[in-house]
PDB file of C-alpha atoms in Angstrom:
ATOM      1  CA  UNK A  10      25.136 -77.921  61.063  1.00  0.00           C
ATOM      2  CA  UNK A  11      21.775 -78.409  59.736  1.00  0.00           C
ATOM      3  CA  UNK A  12      18.660 -76.649  60.413  1.00  0.00           C
ATOM      4  CA  UNK A  13      16.346 -78.522  62.915  1.00  0.00           C
ATOM      5  CA  UNK A  14      13.013 -79.337  61.045  1.00  0.00           C
ATOM      6  CA  UNK A  15      10.474 -77.046  62.087  1.00  0.00           C
ATOM      7  CA  UNK A  16       7.347 -78.609  64.067  1.00  0.00           C
ATOM      8  CA  UNK A  17       3.801 -77.605  62.876  1.00  0.00           C
ATOM      9  CA  UNK A  18       0.959 -77.255  65.338  1.00  0.00           C
ATOM     10  CA  UNK A  19      -0.315 -80.644  64.103  1.00  0.00           C
ATOM     11  CA  UNK A  20       2.766 -82.216  64.991  1.00  0.00           C
ATOM     12  CA  UNK A  21       4.094 -83.010  61.728  1.00  0.00           C
ATOM     13  CA  UNK A  22       7.543 -81.426  60.720  1.00  0.00           C
ATOM     14  CA  UNK A  23       8.007 -79.080  57.735  1.00  0.00           C
ATOM     15  CA  UNK A  24      10.071 -80.173  54.638  1.00  0.00           C
ATOM     16  CA  UNK A  25      12.603 -78.002  53.139  1.00  0.00           C
ATOM     17  CA  UNK A  26      10.281 -77.209  50.162  1.00  0.00           C
ATOM     18  CA  UNK A  27       7.571 -75.981  52.714  1.00  0.00           C
ATOM     19  CA  UNK A  28      10.079 -73.898  54.414  1.00  0.00           C
ATOM     20  CA  UNK A  29      11.418 -72.284  50.918  1.00  0.00           C
ATOM     21  CA  UNK A  30       7.701 -71.435  50.731  1.00  0.00           C
ATOM     22  CA  UNK A  31       7.264 -69.925  53.958  1.00  0.00           C
ATOM     23  CA  UNK A  32      10.396 -67.673  53.280  1.00  0.00           C
ATOM     24  CA  UNK A  33       9.254 -66.434  50.114  1.00  0.00           C
ATOM     25  CA  UNK A  34       5.801 -65.732  51.773  1.00  0.00           C
ATOM     26  CA  UNK A  35       7.795 -63.642  54.327  1.00  0.00           C
ATOM     27  CA  UNK A  36       9.975 -61.980  51.877  1.00  0.00           C
ATOM     28  CA  UNK A  37       7.307 -60.671  50.007  1.00  0.00           C
ATOM     29  CA  UNK A  38       6.185 -58.697  52.686  1.00  0.00           C
ATOM     30  CA  UNK A  39       9.654 -57.784  53.812  1.00  0.00           C
ATOM     31  CA  UNK A  40      10.819 -56.784  50.289  1.00  0.00           C
ATOM     32  CA  UNK A  41       7.557 -55.045  49.596  1.00  0.00           C
ATOM     33  CA  UNK A  42       8.147 -52.971  52.575  1.00  0.00           C
ATOM     34  CA  UNK A  43      11.820 -52.045  52.385  1.00  0.00           C
ATOM     35  CA  UNK A  44      12.931 -52.952  49.188  1.00  0.00           C
ATOM     36  CA  UNK A  45      16.059 -55.230  48.109  1.00  0.00           C
ATOM     37  CA  UNK A  46      18.421 -53.171  49.796  1.00  0.00           C
ATOM     38  CA  UNK A  47      16.714 -52.308  52.955  1.00  0.00           C
ATOM     39  CA  UNK A  48      15.268 -55.735  53.550  1.00  0.00           C
ATOM     40  CA  UNK A  49      16.783 -57.654  56.442  1.00  0.00           C
ATOM     41  CA  UNK A  50      17.072 -61.611  55.890  1.00  0.00           C
ATOM     42  CA  UNK A  51      16.939 -61.578  59.642  1.00  0.00           C
ATOM     43  CA  UNK A  52      13.331 -60.161  59.687  1.00  0.00           C
ATOM     44  CA  UNK A  53      12.646 -62.474  56.893  1.00  0.00           C
ATOM     45  CA  UNK A  54      13.776 -65.637  59.084  1.00  0.00           C
ATOM     46  CA  UNK A  55      11.893 -64.507  61.990  1.00  0.00           C
ATOM     47  CA  UNK A  56       8.587 -64.087  59.884  1.00  0.00           C
ATOM     48  CA  UNK A  57       9.074 -67.571  58.582  1.00  0.00           C
ATOM     49  CA  UNK A  58       9.945 -68.957  62.112  1.00  0.00           C
ATOM     50  CA  UNK A  59      13.563 -70.226  61.041  1.00  0.00           C
ATOM     51  CA  UNK A  60      17.166 -68.930  61.438  1.00  0.00           C
ATOM     52  CA  UNK A  61      18.757 -66.507  59.110  1.00  0.00           C
ATOM     53  CA  UNK A  62      21.591 -68.798  58.180  1.00  0.00           C
ATOM     54  CA  UNK A  63      19.040 -71.375  57.137  1.00  0.00           C
ATOM     55  CA  UNK A  64      17.348 -68.618  54.721  1.00  0.00           C
ATOM     56  CA  UNK A  65      20.466 -68.178  53.199  1.00  0.00           C
ATOM     57  CA  UNK A  66      21.294 -71.738  52.717  1.00  0.00           C
ATOM     58  CA  UNK A  67      17.887 -72.008  50.747  1.00  0.00           C
ATOM     59  CA  UNK A  68      18.418 -69.297  48.646  1.00  0.00           C
ATOM     60  CA  UNK A  69      22.216 -68.457  48.703  1.00  0.00           C
ATOM     61  CA  UNK A  70      21.818 -64.658  48.446  1.00  0.00           C
ATOM     62  CA  UNK A  71      19.326 -61.896  49.364  1.00  0.00           C
ATOM     63  CA  UNK A  72      19.074 -61.296  45.799  1.00  0.00           C
ATOM     64  CA  UNK A  73      18.287 -64.432  44.719  1.00  0.00           C
ATOM     65  CA  UNK A  74      15.390 -64.834  47.472  1.00  0.00           C
ATOM     66  CA  UNK A  75      14.231 -61.269  46.019  1.00  0.00           C
ATOM     67  CA  UNK A  76      13.868 -62.630  42.450  1.00  0.00           C
ATOM     68  CA  UNK A  77      12.368 -65.919  43.794  1.00  0.00           C
ATOM     69  CA  UNK A  78       9.546 -63.780  45.565  1.00  0.00           C
ATOM     70  CA  UNK A  79       9.344 -61.464  42.255  1.00  0.00           C
ATOM     71  CA  UNK A  80       8.785 -64.796  40.327  1.00  0.00           C
ATOM     72  CA  UNK A  81       6.143 -65.963  42.781  1.00  0.00           C
ATOM     73  CA  UNK A  82       4.206 -62.631  42.505  1.00  0.00           C
ATOM     74  CA  UNK A  83       4.192 -62.938  38.825  1.00  0.00           C
ATOM     75  CA  UNK A  84       3.201 -66.560  39.085  1.00  0.00           C
ATOM     76  CA  UNK A  85       0.206 -65.377  41.076  1.00  0.00           C
ATOM     77  CA  UNK A  86      -0.842 -62.809  38.924  1.00  0.00           C
ATOM     78  CA  UNK A  87      -0.626 -65.272  35.899  1.00  0.00           C
ATOM     79  CA  UNK A  88      -2.700 -67.971  37.728  1.00  0.00           C
ATOM     80  CA  UNK A  89      -5.494 -65.444  38.375  1.00  0.00           C
ATOM     81  CA  UNK A  90      -5.721 -64.353  34.754  1.00  0.00           C
ATOM     82  CA  UNK A  91      -5.658 -68.004  33.203  1.00  0.00           C
ATOM     83  CA  UNK A  92      -8.229 -68.939  36.010  1.00  0.00           C
ATOM     84  CA  UNK A  93     -10.361 -65.959  34.333  1.00  0.00           C
ATOM     85  CA  UNK A  94     -10.109 -66.968  30.993  1.00  0.00           C
ATOM     86  CA  UNK A  95     -10.650 -70.801  31.991  1.00  0.00           C
ATOM     87  CA  UNK A  96     -14.244 -69.587  32.809  1.00  0.00           C
ATOM     88  CA  UNK A  97     -14.827 -67.843  29.706  1.00  0.00           C
ATOM     89  CA  UNK A  98     -15.826 -69.159  26.105  1.00  0.00           C
ATOM     90  CA  UNK A  99     -12.798 -69.273  24.005  1.00  0.00           C
ATOM     91  CA  UNK A 100     -14.566 -67.259  21.266  1.00  0.00           C
ATOM     92  CA  UNK A 101     -15.072 -64.302  23.260  1.00  0.00           C
ATOM     93  CA  UNK A 102     -13.765 -61.163  21.578  1.00  0.00           C
ATOM     94  CA  UNK A 103     -10.478 -59.842  22.718  1.00  0.00           C
ATOM     95  CA  UNK A 104     -11.830 -56.952  24.643  1.00  0.00           C
ATOM     96  CA  UNK A 105     -14.376 -59.087  26.524  1.00  0.00           C
ATOM     97  CA  UNK A 106     -11.325 -61.255  27.347  1.00  0.00           C
ATOM     98  CA  UNK A 107      -8.889 -58.138  28.478  1.00  0.00           C
ATOM     99  CA  UNK A 108     -11.918 -56.763  30.915  1.00  0.00           C
ATOM    100  CA  UNK A 109     -12.205 -60.142  32.649  1.00  0.00           C
ATOM    101  CA  UNK A 110      -8.383 -59.967  33.009  1.00  0.00           C
ATOM    102  CA  UNK A 111      -8.496 -56.335  34.256  1.00  0.00           C
ATOM    103  CA  UNK A 112     -11.373 -57.182  36.764  1.00  0.00           C
ATOM    104  CA  UNK A 113      -9.133 -59.950  38.030  1.00  0.00           C
ATOM    105  CA  UNK A 114      -6.393 -57.792  38.453  1.00  0.00           C
ATOM    106  CA  UNK A 115      -8.406 -55.032  40.110  1.00  0.00           C
ATOM    107  CA  UNK A 116      -8.690 -57.958  42.833  1.00  0.00           C
ATOM    108  CA  UNK A 117      -5.237 -58.085  43.428  1.00  0.00           C
ATOM    109  CA  UNK A 118      -5.418 -54.410  44.631  1.00  0.00           C
ATOM    110  CA  UNK A 119      -6.237 -55.489  48.057  1.00  0.00           C
ATOM    111  CA  UNK A 120      -2.965 -57.736  48.009  1.00  0.00           C
ATOM    112  CA  UNK A 121      -0.886 -54.814  48.347  1.00  0.00           C
ATOM    113  CA  UNK A 122       2.451 -56.576  49.160  1.00  0.00           C
ATOM    114  CA  UNK A 123       2.598 -58.393  45.979  1.00  0.00           C
ATOM    115  CA  UNK A 124       2.076 -55.464  43.954  1.00  0.00           C
ATOM    116  CA  UNK A 125       4.558 -53.144  45.969  1.00  0.00           C
ATOM    117  CA  UNK A 126       7.103 -56.044  45.433  1.00  0.00           C
ATOM    118  CA  UNK A 127       6.707 -55.561  41.650  1.00  0.00           C
ATOM    119  CA  UNK A 128       7.641 -51.745  42.019  1.00  0.00           C
ATOM    120  CA  UNK A 129      10.386 -52.645  44.251  1.00  0.00           C
ATOM    121  CA  UNK A 130      11.754 -54.788  41.248  1.00  0.00           C
ATOM    122  CA  UNK A 131      11.301 -51.828  38.997  1.00  0.00           C
ATOM    123  CA  UNK A 132      12.986 -49.359  41.468  1.00  0.00           C
ATOM    124  CA  UNK A 133      16.010 -51.944  41.917  1.00  0.00           C
ATOM    125  CA  UNK A 134      16.219 -52.667  37.974  1.00  0.00           C
ATOM    126  CA  UNK A 135      19.725 -50.947  37.951  1.00  0.00           C
ATOM    127  CA  UNK A 136      20.957 -54.290  39.001  1.00  0.00           C
ATOM    128  CA  UNK A 137      21.463 -56.255  35.697  1.00  0.00           C
ATOM    129  CA  UNK A 138      19.772 -59.444  37.235  1.00  0.00           C
ATOM    130  CA  UNK A 139      16.782 -57.602  38.551  1.00  0.00           C
ATOM    131  CA  UNK A 140      16.343 -55.860  35.200  1.00  0.00           C
ATOM    132  CA  UNK A 141      16.874 -59.043  33.207  1.00  0.00           C
ATOM    133  CA  UNK A 142      13.891 -60.743  35.617  1.00  0.00           C
ATOM    134  CA  UNK A 143      11.708 -57.858  35.082  1.00  0.00           C
ATOM    135  CA  UNK A 144      12.296 -57.655  31.387  1.00  0.00           C
ATOM    136  CA  UNK A 145      11.348 -61.587  31.167  1.00  0.00           C
ATOM    137  CA  UNK A 146       8.444 -61.251  33.353  1.00  0.00           C
ATOM    138  CA  UNK A 147       6.974 -58.501  31.356  1.00  0.00           C
ATOM    139  CA  UNK A 148       8.005 -59.984  27.916  1.00  0.00           C
ATOM    140  CA  UNK A 149       6.179 -63.330  29.328  1.00  0.00           C
ATOM    141  CA  UNK A 150       2.976 -61.251  30.536  1.00  0.00           C
ATOM    142  CA  UNK A 151       2.811 -59.575  27.328  1.00  0.00           C
ATOM    143  CA  UNK A 152       3.311 -62.485  24.931  1.00  0.00           C
ATOM    144  CA  UNK A 153       0.735 -64.347  27.155  1.00  0.00           C
ATOM    145  CA  UNK A 154      -1.853 -61.715  26.548  1.00  0.00           C
ATOM    146  CA  UNK A 155      -1.309 -61.600  23.194  1.00  0.00           C
ATOM    147  CA  UNK A 156      -1.478 -65.426  22.510  1.00  0.00           C
ATOM    148  CA  UNK A 157      -4.619 -65.767  24.954  1.00  0.00           C
ATOM    149  CA  UNK A 158      -6.643 -62.862  24.107  1.00  0.00           C
ATOM    150  CA  UNK A 159      -5.698 -62.365  20.556  1.00  0.00           C
ATOM    151  CA  UNK A 160      -5.665 -58.505  21.338  1.00  0.00           C
ATOM    152  CA  UNK A 161      -4.023 -56.008  19.205  1.00  0.00           C
ATOM    153  CA  UNK A 162      -0.709 -54.765  20.410  1.00  0.00           C
ATOM    154  CA  UNK A 163      -2.335 -51.310  21.439  1.00  0.00           C
ATOM    155  CA  UNK A 164      -4.821 -52.988  23.351  1.00  0.00           C
ATOM    156  CA  UNK A 165      -2.357 -54.996  25.296  1.00  0.00           C
ATOM    157  CA  UNK A 166      -0.343 -51.731  25.830  1.00  0.00           C
ATOM    158  CA  UNK A 167      -3.254 -50.008  27.361  1.00  0.00           C
ATOM    159  CA  UNK A 168      -4.312 -53.146  29.635  1.00  0.00           C
ATOM    160  CA  UNK A 169      -0.536 -53.048  30.725  1.00  0.00           C
ATOM    161  CA  UNK A 170      -0.726 -49.265  31.681  1.00  0.00           C
ATOM    162  CA  UNK A 171      -3.851 -49.620  33.175  1.00  0.00           C
ATOM    163  CA  UNK A 172      -2.420 -52.483  35.303  1.00  0.00           C
ATOM    164  CA  UNK A 173       0.423 -50.033  36.480  1.00  0.00           C
ATOM    165  CA  UNK A 174      -2.165 -47.620  37.302  1.00  0.00           C
ATOM    166  CA  UNK A 175      -3.661 -50.140  39.611  1.00  0.00           C
ATOM    167  CA  UNK A 176      -0.391 -51.093  40.889  1.00  0.00           C
ATOM    168  CA  UNK A 177       0.347 -47.571  41.970  1.00  0.00           C
ATOM    169  CA  UNK A 178      -2.859 -47.042  43.403  1.00  0.00           C
ATOM    170  CA  UNK A 179      -2.711 -50.212  45.617  1.00  0.00           C
ATOM    171  CA  UNK A 180       0.880 -49.343  46.650  1.00  0.00           C
ATOM    172  CA  UNK A 181      -0.025 -45.738  47.739  1.00  0.00           C
ATOM    173  CA  UNK A 182      -3.456 -46.827  49.236  1.00  0.00           C
ATOM    174  CA  UNK A 183      -5.642 -44.720  47.265  1.00  0.00           C
ATOM    175  CA  UNK A 184      -8.664 -46.446  47.946  1.00  0.00           C
ATOM    176  CA  UNK A 185      -8.254 -45.209  51.444  1.00  0.00           C
ATOM    177  CA  UNK A 186      -8.935 -41.374  50.103  1.00  0.00           C
ATOM    178  CA  UNK A 187     -11.065 -42.013  47.120  1.00  0.00           C
ATOM    179  CA  UNK A 188     -14.091 -40.798  48.757  1.00  0.00           C
ATOM    180  CA  UNK A 189     -12.534 -37.495  49.435  1.00  0.00           C
ATOM    181  CA  UNK A 190      -9.982 -37.083  46.480  1.00  0.00           C
ATOM    182  CA  UNK A 191     -10.770 -36.852  42.977  1.00  0.00           C
ATOM    183  CA  UNK A 192      -7.435 -38.124  41.928  1.00  0.00           C
ATOM    184  CA  UNK A 193      -7.764 -41.191  43.973  1.00  0.00           C
ATOM    185  CA  UNK A 194     -11.176 -41.909  42.777  1.00  0.00           C
ATOM    186  CA  UNK A 195      -9.385 -41.809  39.120  1.00  0.00           C
ATOM    187  CA  UNK A 196      -6.682 -44.403  40.356  1.00  0.00           C
ATOM    188  CA  UNK A 197      -9.142 -46.694  41.639  1.00  0.00           C
ATOM    189  CA  UNK A 198     -11.443 -46.689  39.049  1.00  0.00           C
ATOM    190  CA  UNK A 199     -14.528 -45.419  40.963  1.00  0.00           C
ATOM    191  CA  UNK A 200     -17.002 -43.581  38.763  1.00  0.00           C
ATOM    192  CA  UNK A 201     -16.391 -39.701  38.897  1.00  0.00           C
ATOM    193  CA  UNK A 202     -19.409 -37.701  39.496  1.00  0.00           C
TER     194      UNK A 202
END
């Protein structure tokens, strides 16, 4: 049985591609909150406004949906980085380029679901497919950073470590207690006095 098309407020019907995007957006929230094994495709379907069987028809398995969500988050990070470099002179030194990319990544701290999903992927890496996707994502990011910034390997390693710290800070909402806690200020890069 075919899923009836979802009608938008303007009277137009959603396409399968649009529904797929809705499911990925809903999946990012659910997987970020509950992880691969704790997330519910029923809840994801409810968030997306479609039936749970249709979610599985679109993606096949919950793990395939999780991988699509991870891919989307990585694409969003990469798009922000690419946008940051497009506004710069290509002759800028590597450290200036990395600083601009770091500032762009700091902007993601408010988008906690995407960053939590990345941590959930790391936590689920005992699964071979998830681990392979994480390896591919990190490898692609590191290669892109090297090619786009011409930074040396140590600088890229430090940049990725800083990004991981920001990812953890966002996930644990360190900014919420940064005014009162020294450790939190260190995590969210507020100047320490």
